[in-house]
Coordinates of N, CA and C and ligand atoms in Angstrom, one line a residue:
M671 N 49.8 -79.5 1.7 CA 48.7 -78.5 2.1 C 48.8 -77.2 1.4
G672 N 47.7 -76.7 0.7 CA 47.8 -75.4 0.1 C 48.3 -74.2 1.1
L673 N 48.9 -73.3 0.5 CA 49.2 -71.9 1.2 C 48.0 -71.2 1.2
P674 N 47.6 -70.6 2.5 CA 46.4 -69.6 2.7 C 46.3 -68.5 1.8
T675 N 45.3 -68.1 1.1 CA 45.1 -66.9 0.3 C 45.3 -65.8 1.4
P676 N 46.0 -64.9 0.9 CA 46.6 -63.8 2.1 C 45.3 -63.1 2.7
D677 N 45.3 -62.4 3.6 CA 44.1 -61.7 4.4 C 44.2 -60.3 3.4
T678 N 43.1 -60.2 3.0 CA 42.6 -58.6 2.0 C 41.4 -58.3 2.8
R679 N 40.9 -58.5 4.4 CA 39.5 -58.0 4.7 C 39.6 -56.4 4.6
H680 N 40.7 -55.9 4.8 CA 40.7 -54.3 4.8 C 40.4 -53.6 3.5
I681 N 40.6 -54.3 2.5 CA 39.9 -54.0 1.2 C 38.5 -53.3 1.0
S682 N 37.4 -53.9 1.9 CA 36.4 -53.4 2.0 C 36.1 -51.9 2.6
R683 N 36.9 -51.5 3.3 CA 37.0 -50.2 4.0 C 37.0 -49.3 2.7
P684 N 36.1 -48.0 3.1 CA 35.8 -47.1 2.1 C 37.1 -46.4 1.5
E685 N 38.2 -46.5 2.1 CA 39.7 -45.6 1.7 C 39.9 -46.3 0.5
Y686 N 39.6 -47.9 0.4 CA 40.2 -48.7 -1.0 C 39.1 -49.1 -1.7
A687 N 38.1 -48.0 -1.7 CA 37.2 -48.2 -2.7 C 37.4 -48.6 -4.1
S688 N 38.5 -47.9 -4.6 CA 38.8 -48.1 -5.9 C 40.0 -49.0 -6.2
V689 N 40.3 -49.9 -5.0 CA 41.3 -50.8 -5.5 C 40.6 -52.2 -6.0
Y690 N 41.0 -53.0 -6.7 CA 40.7 -54.0 -7.3 C 40.6 -55.1 -6.5
E691 N 39.4 -55.7 -6.0 CA 39.3 -56.8 -5.0 C 39.7 -58.1 -5.8
P692 N 40.6 -58.9 -5.2 CA 40.9 -60.5 -5.6 C 39.8 -61.3 -5.9
A693 N 40.1 -61.3 -7.0 CA 38.8 -62.2 -8.0 C 39.3 -63.3 -8.4
E694 N 38.5 -64.0 -9.6 CA 38.8 -65.3 -10.1 C 40.3 -65.1 -10.8
D695 N 40.6 -64.1 -11.3 CA 41.8 -64.0 -12.2 C 42.8 -64.2 -11.3
T696 N 42.7 -63.1 -10.2 CA 43.8 -62.9 -9.0 C 44.1 -64.4 -8.4
Y697 N 42.9 -65.4 -8.2 CA 43.1 -66.7 -7.7 C 43.8 -67.8 -8.6
L698 N 43.5 -67.7 -9.9 CA 44.1 -68.4 -10.9 C 45.7 -68.3 -11.1
L699 N 46.1 -66.8 -10.8 CA 47.5 -66.2 -10.6 C 47.9 -67.1 -9.6
L700 N 47.6 -67.0 -8.3 CA 47.9 -67.6 -7.2 C 48.4 -69.2 -7.2
D701 N 47.3 -69.8 -8.1 CA 47.4 -71.3 -8.1 C 48.7 -71.7 -9.0
A702 N 48.6 -71.0 -10.1 CA 49.7 -71.1 -11.2 C 51.1 -70.9 -10.4
L703 N 51.1 -70.2 -9.6 CA 52.5 -69.7 -8.9 C 52.8 -70.8 -7.8
E704 N 51.6 -71.4 -7.0 CA 51.6 -72.1 -6.2 C 52.2 -73.5 -6.9
N705 N 51.6 -73.7 -8.0 CA 52.1 -75.1 -8.8 C 53.6 -75.0 -9.0
D706 N 54.0 -73.7 -9.2 CA 55.5 -74.0 -9.6 C 56.4 -73.4 -8.3
R707 N 56.0 -73.8 -7.4 CA 56.5 -73.4 -6.2 C 58.0 -74.2 -6.1
T708 N 58.1 -75.5 -6.2 CA 59.0 -76.0 -6.0 C 60.5 -75.5 -6.9
E709 N 60.0 -75.4 -8.0 CA 61.0 -74.8 -9.4 C 61.5 -73.3 -8.8
L710 N 60.4 -72.5 -8.3 CA 60.6 -70.9 -8.1 C 61.7 -71.1 -6.6
Q711 N 61.1 -72.1 -6.0 CA 62.3 -72.1 -4.5 C 63.6 -72.4 -5.0
K712 N 63.6 -73.3 -6.0 CA 65.1 -73.7 -6.5 C 65.9 -73.0 -7.2
Q713 N 64.8 -72.1 -8.3 CA 65.5 -70.8 -8.6 C 66.4 -69.9 -7.8
Q714 N 65.7 -69.9 -6.5 CA 66.2 -68.8 -5.7 C 66.5 -67.2 -6.1
P715 N 64.8 -67.0 -6.3 CA 65.1 -65.8 -6.9 C 65.4 -64.5 -5.8
T716 N 66.0 -63.5 -6.1 CA 66.2 -62.2 -5.4 C 65.3 -61.1 -5.5
I717 N 65.0 -60.9 -6.7 CA 64.3 -59.7 -7.1 C 62.8 -60.2 -7.7
C718 N 62.1 -59.9 -7.1 CA 60.5 -60.3 -7.7 C 59.7 -59.0 -8.0
V719 N 58.9 -58.8 -9.3 CA 58.3 -57.6 -9.1 C 56.7 -58.1 -9.6
E720 N 55.9 -57.4 -8.8 CA 54.7 -57.3 -9.5 C 54.1 -56.1 -10.2
I721 N 53.7 -55.9 -11.2 CA 53.2 -54.8 -11.8 C 51.8 -54.6 -11.5
G722 N 51.4 -53.6 -11.1 CA 49.7 -53.7 -10.8 C 49.2 -54.4 -9.7
S723 N 49.8 -54.0 -8.4 CA 49.5 -54.8 -7.5 C 48.2 -54.9 -6.8
G724 N 47.3 -53.8 -7.1 CA 45.8 -53.8 -6.5 C 46.0 -53.9 -5.0
S725 N 45.3 -54.8 -4.7 CA 45.0 -55.1 -2.9 C 46.3 -55.7 -2.5
G726 N 47.6 -56.2 -3.5 CA 48.7 -56.8 -2.6 C 48.6 -58.1 -2.5
C727 N 47.3 -59.0 -2.9 CA 47.2 -60.1 -2.4 C 48.2 -61.3 -3.2
V728 N 48.6 -60.7 -4.4 CA 49.6 -61.7 -5.1 C 51.1 -61.3 -4.8
A729 N 51.6 -60.1 -4.2 CA 52.7 -59.8 -3.6 C 52.9 -60.3 -2.3
A730 N 52.0 -60.5 -1.3 CA 52.0 -61.2 -0.1 C 52.1 -62.5 -0.3
F731 N 51.3 -63.2 -1.5 CA 51.2 -64.5 -1.3 C 52.9 -64.9 -2.0
L732 N 53.5 -64.2 -2.9 CA 54.9 -64.3 -3.4 C 55.4 -64.5 -2.0
G733 N 55.6 -63.6 -1.1 CA 56.4 -63.7 -0.3 C 56.3 -65.2 0.6
Q734 N 55.0 -65.6 0.8 CA 54.7 -66.7 1.5 C 55.3 -67.8 1.0
L735 N 55.2 -67.9 -0.2 CA 55.4 -68.9 -1.3 C 56.9 -69.0 -1.2
L736 N 57.7 -68.0 -1.2 CA 59.1 -68.1 -1.3 C 59.9 -68.0 0.0
D737 N 59.0 -68.2 1.1 CA 59.6 -68.0 2.4 C 60.4 -69.3 2.4
P738 N 61.6 -69.6 3.3 CA 62.3 -68.7 4.1 C 63.5 -68.0 3.2
L739 N 63.5 -67.7 1.6 CA 64.3 -67.3 0.9 C 64.3 -65.8 1.1
P740 N 65.5 -65.2 1.2 CA 65.2 -63.4 1.3 C 65.3 -62.8 0.1
T741 N 64.2 -62.5 0.0 CA 63.8 -61.9 -1.4 C 63.3 -60.3 -1.5
L742 N 63.7 -59.8 -2.2 CA 62.9 -58.3 -2.6 C 61.9 -58.4 -3.4
I743 N 60.6 -58.0 -2.9 CA 59.7 -57.8 -3.6 C 59.1 -56.8 -4.0
I744 N 59.1 -56.1 -5.2 CA 58.7 -54.9 -5.6 C 57.6 -54.8 -6.2
S745 N 56.4 -54.1 -5.6 CA 55.3 -53.9 -6.4 C 54.8 -52.3 -6.7
T746 N 54.2 -52.2 -8.0 CA 53.8 -51.0 -8.3 C 52.3 -51.2 -8.7
D747 N 51.9 -50.0 -8.7 CA 50.5 -49.5 -9.5 C 50.4 -48.2 -9.5
I748 N 49.5 -47.6 -10.6 CA 49.3 -46.1 -10.9 C 48.2 -45.8 -10.0
N749 N 47.4 -46.5 -9.2 CA 46.4 -46.3 -8.4 C 47.1 -46.0 -7.0
P750 N 47.0 -44.8 -6.3 CA 47.6 -44.6 -5.0 C 47.1 -45.2 -4.1
A751 N 45.5 -45.4 -3.9 CA 45.0 -46.3 -2.9 C 45.5 -48.1 -3.1
A752 N 45.8 -48.2 -4.3 CA 46.4 -49.4 -4.5 C 47.5 -49.6 -3.6
V753 N 48.4 -48.8 -3.9 CA 49.6 -49.0 -3.2 C 49.4 -49.0 -1.6
D754 N 48.4 -48.2 -1.3 CA 48.5 -48.2 0.2 C 47.8 -49.3 0.9
A755 N 47.1 -50.0 -0.1 CA 46.4 -51.2 0.3 C 47.3 -52.2 0.2
T756 N 48.3 -52.5 -0.8 CA 49.3 -53.3 -1.0 C 50.1 -53.4 0.5
M757 N 50.6 -52.1 0.8 CA 51.4 -52.0 2.2 C 50.7 -52.4 2.9
E758 N 49.6 -52.5 3.4 CA 48.9 -52.9 4.5 C 48.7 -54.1 4.6
T759 N 48.5 -54.8 3.1 CA 48.3 -56.5 2.8 C 49.8 -57.2 3.2
V760 N 50.9 -56.6 2.9 CA 51.9 -57.3 3.2 C 52.6 -57.4 4.6
A761 N 51.9 -56.2 5.2 CA 52.1 -55.8 6.9 C 51.2 -57.0 7.7
R762 N 50.1 -57.2 7.1 CA 49.1 -58.2 7.7 C 49.6 -59.7 7.3
N763 N 50.3 -59.7 6.4 CA 50.3 -61.2 5.9 C 52.1 -61.4 5.9
P764 N 52.7 -61.6 7.1 CA 54.2 -61.4 7.2 C 54.9 -62.4 6.4
S765 N 56.3 -62.3 5.9 CA 57.4 -63.1 5.6 C 58.3 -62.8 5.3
R766 N 59.4 -63.4 5.2 CA 60.8 -63.1 5.5 C 61.2 -61.9 4.2
A767 N 60.5 -61.9 3.4 CA 60.9 -61.0 1.9 C 61.1 -59.7 2.5
V768 N 61.7 -58.6 1.5 CA 61.5 -57.3 2.2 C 60.6 -56.8 0.9
F769 N 59.5 -56.1 1.2 CA 58.6 -55.4 0.4 C 59.0 -53.9 0.0
L770 N 58.5 -53.4 -1.2 CA 58.9 -52.1 -1.5 C 57.6 -51.9 -2.5
Q771 N 57.0 -50.5 -2.1 CA 55.8 -50.2 -2.9 C 56.0 -49.1 -3.6
C772 N 55.6 -49.0 -5.0 CA 55.9 -47.7 -5.6 C 54.5 -47.2 -6.5
R773 N 54.2 -46.1 -6.3 CA 53.2 -45.6 -7.1 C 53.9 -45.2 -8.7
T774 N 53.8 -45.9 -9.6 CA 54.2 -45.6 -10.6 C 53.6 -46.3 -11.9
R775 N 53.8 -45.9 -13.1 CA 53.2 -46.5 -14.4 C 54.2 -47.6 -14.6
F776 N 53.5 -49.0 -15.0 CA 54.7 -50.1 -14.7 C 55.8 -50.1 -14.1
L777 N 57.0 -49.8 -14.7 CA 58.2 -49.9 -13.5 C 58.8 -48.5 -13.7
Q778 N 58.3 -47.5 -14.3 CA 59.0 -46.3 -14.6 C 59.6 -45.5 -13.4
S779 N 60.8 -45.4 -13.8 CA 62.1 -44.7 -13.0 C 62.6 -45.9 -12.2
L780 N 62.2 -46.9 -12.4 CA 63.2 -48.2 -11.9 C 63.7 -48.8 -12.8
D781 N 63.2 -49.0 -14.3 CA 63.3 -49.9 -14.9 C 64.8 -50.0 -15.4
S782 N 65.4 -48.9 -15.4 CA 66.8 -49.0 -16.0 C 68.1 -49.7 -14.9
R783 N 67.5 -49.3 -13.7 CA 68.2 -50.4 -12.7 C 67.7 -51.8 -12.2
L784 N 66.5 -52.1 -12.8 CA 66.2 -53.4 -13.0 C 66.7 -54.2 -14.1
R785 N 67.2 -53.7 -14.8 CA 67.5 -54.1 -16.2 C 68.2 -55.3 -16.1
G786 N 67.7 -56.7 -16.6 CA 68.4 -57.8 -16.6 C 68.5 -58.2 -15.2
S787 N 67.6 -58.0 -14.3 CA 67.6 -58.3 -12.9 C 66.3 -59.2 -12.3
I788 N 65.4 -58.9 -12.9 CA 64.2 -59.6 -12.3 C 63.8 -61.2 -12.7
D789 N 63.9 -61.7 -11.5 CA 63.8 -63.0 -11.8 C 62.3 -63.7 -11.6
I790 N 61.5 -63.0 -11.1 CA 60.1 -63.2 -11.0 C 59.2 -62.0 -11.3
L791 N 58.7 -62.1 -12.6 CA 57.8 -60.8 -13.0 C 56.4 -61.3 -13.1
V792 N 55.5 -60.6 -12.5 CA 54.1 -60.9 -12.7 C 53.2 -59.7 -13.0
F793 N 52.1 -60.1 -13.6 CA 51.2 -58.9 -14.3 C 49.8 -59.6 -14.6
N794 N 48.6 -59.0 -13.6 CA 47.8 -59.3 -14.0 C 47.0 -57.9 -14.6
P795 N 47.0 -57.6 -16.0 CA 46.9 -56.6 -16.2 C 45.5 -56.0 -16.5
P796 N 44.9 -54.8 -16.9 CA 43.6 -54.5 -17.0 C 43.5 -55.2 -18.6
Y797 N 42.7 -56.2 -18.6 CA 42.6 -57.0 -20.0 C 41.3 -56.9 -20.4
V798 N 40.5 -56.2 -19.8 CA 38.9 -56.2 -20.5 C 39.0 -55.4 -22.0
V799 N 38.1 -56.1 -22.6 CA 38.2 -55.0 -24.2 C 37.1 -53.8 -23.9
T800 N 37.6 -52.7 -23.8 CA 37.1 -51.5 -23.7 C 37.5 -50.4 -24.9
P801 N 36.5 -49.4 -24.9 CA 37.1 -48.1 -25.5 C 38.5 -47.5 -25.2
T802 N 39.2 -47.3 -26.3 CA 40.4 -46.8 -25.6 C 40.2 -45.8 -24.8
A803 N 39.5 -44.7 -24.6 CA 39.5 -43.8 -23.9 C 39.4 -44.1 -22.5
E804 N 38.9 -45.6 -22.1 CA 38.7 -45.6 -20.8 C 40.3 -46.2 -20.0
I805 N 41.2 -46.4 -20.8 CA 42.4 -47.1 -20.3 C 43.3 -45.8 -19.7
D806 N 44.1 -46.3 -18.6 CA 45.3 -45.3 -18.0 C 44.6 -44.3 -17.2
S807 N 43.4 -44.7 -16.6 CA 43.0 -43.8 -15.7 C 43.5 -44.1 -14.3
T808 N 43.4 -43.1 -13.1 CA 43.7 -43.5 -12.2 C 42.5 -43.7 -11.2
D809 N 41.5 -44.1 -11.7 CA 40.5 -44.6 -10.9 C 39.8 -46.1 -11.1
E810 N 39.0 -46.6 -10.7 CA 38.5 -48.1 -10.7 C 38.5 -48.8 -12.1
A811 N 38.4 -47.8 -13.0 CA 38.6 -48.2 -14.3 C 40.0 -48.6 -14.7
S812 N 41.1 -48.2 -14.4 CA 42.3 -48.6 -14.6 C 42.9 -50.1 -14.0
A813 N 41.8 -50.5 -13.3 CA 41.8 -52.0 -13.0 C 41.5 -52.9 -13.9
W814 N 40.9 -52.6 -14.9 CA 40.1 -53.6 -15.7 C 40.2 -53.2 -17.1
A815 N 40.4 -51.8 -17.3 CA 40.0 -51.2 -18.8 C 41.2 -51.4 -19.9
G816 N 41.1 -52.3 -20.9 CA 42.3 -52.5 -21.5 C 42.1 -52.3 -23.0
G817 N 41.2 -51.4 -23.4 CA 41.5 -51.0 -24.9 C 41.1 -52.2 -25.6
K818 N 41.4 -51.8 -27.0 CA 41.2 -52.4 -27.8 C 42.0 -53.8 -27.8
H819 N 41.2 -55.0 -27.9 CA 41.7 -56.4 -27.6 C 42.0 -56.7 -26.3
G820 N 41.9 -55.5 -25.4 CA 42.1 -55.8 -23.9 C 43.5 -55.9 -23.6
R821 N 44.2 -55.1 -25.0 CA 45.8 -55.2 -24.8 C 46.6 -54.1 -25.0
E822 N 45.8 -52.5 -24.9 CA 46.7 -51.7 -25.0 C 47.5 -51.3 -23.9
V823 N 46.9 -51.4 -22.6 CA 47.9 -51.4 -21.8 C 49.3 -52.4 -21.5
L824 N 48.9 -53.9 -21.9 CA 49.6 -54.7 -21.7 C 50.8 -54.5 -23.0
D825 N 50.1 -54.1 -23.9 CA 51.2 -53.9 -25.1 C 52.5 -52.8 -24.9
Q826 N 52.2 -52.0 -23.9 CA 53.2 -50.9 -23.5 C 54.5 -51.4 -22.7
L827 N 54.0 -52.4 -22.2 CA 54.8 -53.1 -21.2 C 55.8 -54.3 -22.0
L828 N 55.0 -55.0 -23.0 CA 55.6 -56.1 -23.6 C 57.1 -56.0 -24.0
P829 N 57.5 -55.0 -24.8 CA 58.5 -55.0 -25.6 C 59.4 -54.8 -24.5
Q830 N 59.2 -54.4 -23.2 CA 60.4 -54.0 -22.0 C 60.8 -55.5 -21.5
I831 N 59.8 -56.5 -21.6 CA 60.0 -57.6 -20.8 C 61.5 -58.2 -20.9
P832 N 61.9 -58.7 -22.3 CA 62.9 -59.2 -22.5 C 64.3 -58.8 -21.7
Q833 N 64.4 -57.0 -21.7 CA 65.5 -56.5 -21.1 C 65.2 -56.7 -19.6
L834 N 64.0 -56.9 -19.0 CA 64.0 -56.5 -17.6 C 64.4 -58.1 -16.7
L835 N 63.9 -58.9 -17.3 CA 64.2 -60.5 -16.8 C 65.5 -60.5 -16.8
S836 N 66.0 -61.5 -15.7 CA 67.5 -62.1 -15.6 C 67.2 -63.3 -16.3
P837 N 68.9 -63.9 -16.5 CA 68.8 -64.9 -17.6 C 67.9 -66.3 -17.0
S838 N 67.8 -66.4 -15.9 CA 66.7 -67.3 -15.4 C 65.3 -66.9 -15.3
G839 N 65.1 -65.7 -15.4 CA 63.7 -65.2 -14.9 C 62.7 -65.6 -15.8
R840 N 61.3 -65.4 -14.9 CA 60.2 -65.9 -15.6 C 59.2 -64.7 -15.7
F841 N 58.2 -64.7 -16.4 CA 57.3 -63.8 -16.7 C 55.7 -64.4 -16.4
Y842 N 55.1 -64.3 -15.5 CA 53.8 -64.8 -15.4 C 52.7 -63.8 -15.9
L843 N 51.9 -63.8 -16.8 CA 50.8 -63.2 -17.1 C 49.5 -63.6 -17.3
V844 N 48.5 -62.5 -16.8 CA 47.2 -63.3 -16.9 C 46.5 -62.8 -18.2
V845 N 45.8 -63.6 -18.6 CA 45.2 -63.3 -19.9 C 43.7 -63.8 -20.3
I846 N 43.0 -63.2 -21.0 CA 41.8 -63.8 -21.5 C 41.9 -64.1 -22.9
E847 N 40.8 -64.9 -23.6 CA 41.2 -65.2 -25.3 C 41.1 -63.7 -26.0
Q848 N 40.1 -63.1 -25.8 CA 40.1 -61.9 -26.6 C 41.5 -61.2 -26.7
N849 N 42.3 -61.4 -25.6 CA 43.5 -60.5 -25.7 C 44.9 -61.5 -26.7
K850 N 44.3 -62.4 -27.4 CA 45.2 -63.3 -28.2 C 46.2 -63.9 -27.8
P851 N 45.9 -64.6 -26.7 CA 47.2 -64.9 -26.1 C 48.4 -65.6 -27.1
D852 N 47.9 -66.4 -28.3 CA 49.0 -66.9 -28.9 C 49.9 -66.0 -29.6
D853 N 49.3 -64.7 -29.8 CA 49.8 -63.5 -30.7 C 51.0 -63.0 -29.6
I854 N 50.4 -63.1 -28.3 CA 51.8 -62.6 -27.2 C 52.6 -63.5 -27.1
I855 N 52.5 -64.7 -27.3 CA 53.6 -66.0 -26.9 C 54.4 -65.8 -28.4
Q856 N 53.9 -65.3 -29.4 CA 54.7 -65.2 -30.7 C 55.5 -63.8 -30.5
A857 N 54.9 -62.9 -30.2 CA 55.8 -61.7 -29.9 C 56.9 -61.9 -29.1
L858 N 56.7 -62.6 -28.4 CA 57.8 -62.8 -27.3 C 59.1 -63.6 -27.8
S859 N 58.5 -64.6 -28.4 CA 59.3 -65.5 -29.0 C 60.4 -64.9 -29.9
V860 N 60.2 -63.9 -30.6 CA 61.0 -63.2 -31.3 C 62.4 -63.0 -30.3
H861 N 62.1 -62.8 -29.0 CA 63.2 -62.2 -28.5 C 63.7 -63.3 -27.3
G862 N 63.6 -64.4 -28.0 CA 64.3 -65.4 -27.3 C 63.3 -66.2 -26.1
L863 N 62.2 -65.5 -25.7 CA 61.2 -65.9 -24.8 C 60.6 -67.3 -25.1
S864 N 60.5 -68.1 -24.3 CA 59.3 -69.1 -24.9 C 58.3 -69.2 -23.8
G865 N 57.1 -69.1 -24.5 CA 55.6 -68.9 -23.7 C 54.9 -70.1 -23.6
E866 N 54.1 -70.6 -22.7 CA 53.2 -71.6 -22.7 C 52.0 -71.0 -21.8
R867 N 50.6 -71.5 -22.0 CA 49.6 -71.7 -21.1 C 49.8 -72.5 -19.9
I868 N 49.9 -72.2 -18.9 CA 50.2 -73.3 -17.7 C 48.9 -73.6 -16.9
L869 N 47.7 -72.7 -17.0 CA 46.6 -72.7 -16.5 C 45.9 -72.1 -17.1
S870 N 44.4 -72.8 -17.2 CA 43.2 -72.0 -17.9 C 42.2 -72.0 -16.9
R871 N 41.1 -71.2 -16.7 CA 39.8 -71.6 -16.2 C 38.8 -70.7 -16.7
K872 N 37.7 -71.2 -16.7 CA 36.3 -70.6 -17.1 C 35.7 -69.8 -16.0
A873 N 35.5 -68.5 -16.1 CA 35.1 -67.7 -14.9 C 34.1 -67.0 -15.5
G874 N 32.7 -67.1 -15.2 CA 31.6 -66.4 -16.0 C 31.9 -66.4 -17.5
R875 N 31.9 -65.4 -18.1 CA 31.9 -65.2 -19.6 C 33.6 -65.2 -19.9
E876 N 34.3 -65.1 -18.9 CA 36.0 -64.8 -19.2 C 36.7 -66.3 -19.3
H877 N 37.2 -66.5 -20.3 CA 38.3 -67.7 -20.3 C 39.5 -67.4 -20.0
L878 N 40.1 -67.3 -18.7 CA 41.3 -66.7 -18.3 C 42.4 -67.8 -18.3
S879 N 43.6 -67.4 -18.6 CA 44.7 -68.3 -18.3 C 45.8 -67.7 -18.2
I880 N 46.8 -68.3 -17.4 CA 48.1 -67.9 -17.2 C 49.0 -68.2 -18.2
L881 N 49.9 -67.4 -18.6 CA 51.0 -67.2 -19.5 C 52.2 -67.6 -18.7
R882 N 52.9 -68.2 -19.0 CA 54.5 -68.2 -18.4 C 55.6 -68.2 -19.4
F883 N 56.5 -67.1 -19.3 CA 57.7 -67.0 -20.2 C 59.0 -67.2 -19.6
I884 N 59.9 -68.1 -20.1 CA 61.0 -68.2 -19.6 C 62.0 -67.8 -21.0
F885 N 63.4 -67.9 -20.9 CA 64.3 -67.8 -21.9 C 64.6 -69.2 -22.4
N886 N 64.8 -69.2 -23.6 CA 65.2 -70.6 -24.3 C 66.1 -71.0 -23.6
G887 N 66.2 -72.2 -23.3 CA 67.7 -72.8 -23.1 C 67.8 -72.6 -21.3
A888 N 66.8 -71.8 -20.7 CA 67.2 -71.3 -19.2 C 66.6 -72.6 -18.3
Ligands
SAM1813 C1 43.4 -56.6 -12.9 S1 44.1 -55.6 -11.7 C2 45.0 -56.4 -10.6 C3 45.0 -56.3 -9.2 C4 45.9 -57.3 -8.5 N1 47.3 -57.7 -9.1 C5 45.2 -58.9 -8.5 O1 45.6 -59.8 -9.1 O2 44.1 -58.8 -7.7 C6 45.2 -54.3 -12.5 C7 45.7 -53.6 -11.7 O3 46.9 -52.7 -12.5 C8 46.9 -51.4 -12.2 N2 47.4 -50.8 -13.2 C9 46.7 -50.3 -14.6 N3 47.6 -49.9 -15.4 C10 48.7 -49.9 -14.7 C11 50.1 -49.2 -15.4 N4 50.6 -49.0 -16.4 N5 51.1 -49.3 -14.3 C12 51.1 -49.9 -13.1 N6 49.8 -50.5 -12.7 C13 48.9 -50.1 -13.5 C14 45.4 -50.9 -11.7 O4 45.5 -49.9 -10.8 C15 45.0 -52.5 -10.8 O5 45.5 -52.2 -9.5

């Protein structure tokens, strides 16, 4: 039987008005993670990170997916309301995991300590193609505005991925076709990471995919 989607009903409250509500992209990511559940449990991950946690739905789901493994799940977001919402979501959806929420850009201030240590890294970035001026705000637009090719936020993180992952680490990324997924796979292959589309779905006008990256030979 599938795992339940975490309870995020509190996101409808006004204080969370600027928080990204779980949508098709979120659910596709949950499905991809659930499809990999056996492998992920076998991997015995100790440090998992979600960048851009929004409602906290994915972080809470990861906790349930990895239960009963003792896991640290760190989530970050630039939107303070999203950090609060994530905190409430993980409290409402308990698991054995220990959760840590940080308001920061990507993994700023944590990255040097996490270097080579992240077993599961997850990012559902702002991927919509928009004018550059719309990216990196701290309001609702930060949830979806991705700038040119919808890649301007993601491209700030990509070069750090190979250094952040542990040798058996995995990186799960949500993309749409306009983000040029094959270019992303090519860019990370230069650093020894092998990437593939593991799940795709059409949602309205968006053609969503989940890319999964692991080190060659891992
Ligand atoms: C598409 S939403 C995904 C939310 C949630 N992970 C989900 O799947 O439903 C993108 C999230 O990334 C956050 N974000 C945007 N730029 C960021 C950055 N540079 N560092 C951390 N979080 C960021 C936004 O505030 C938003 O919560």
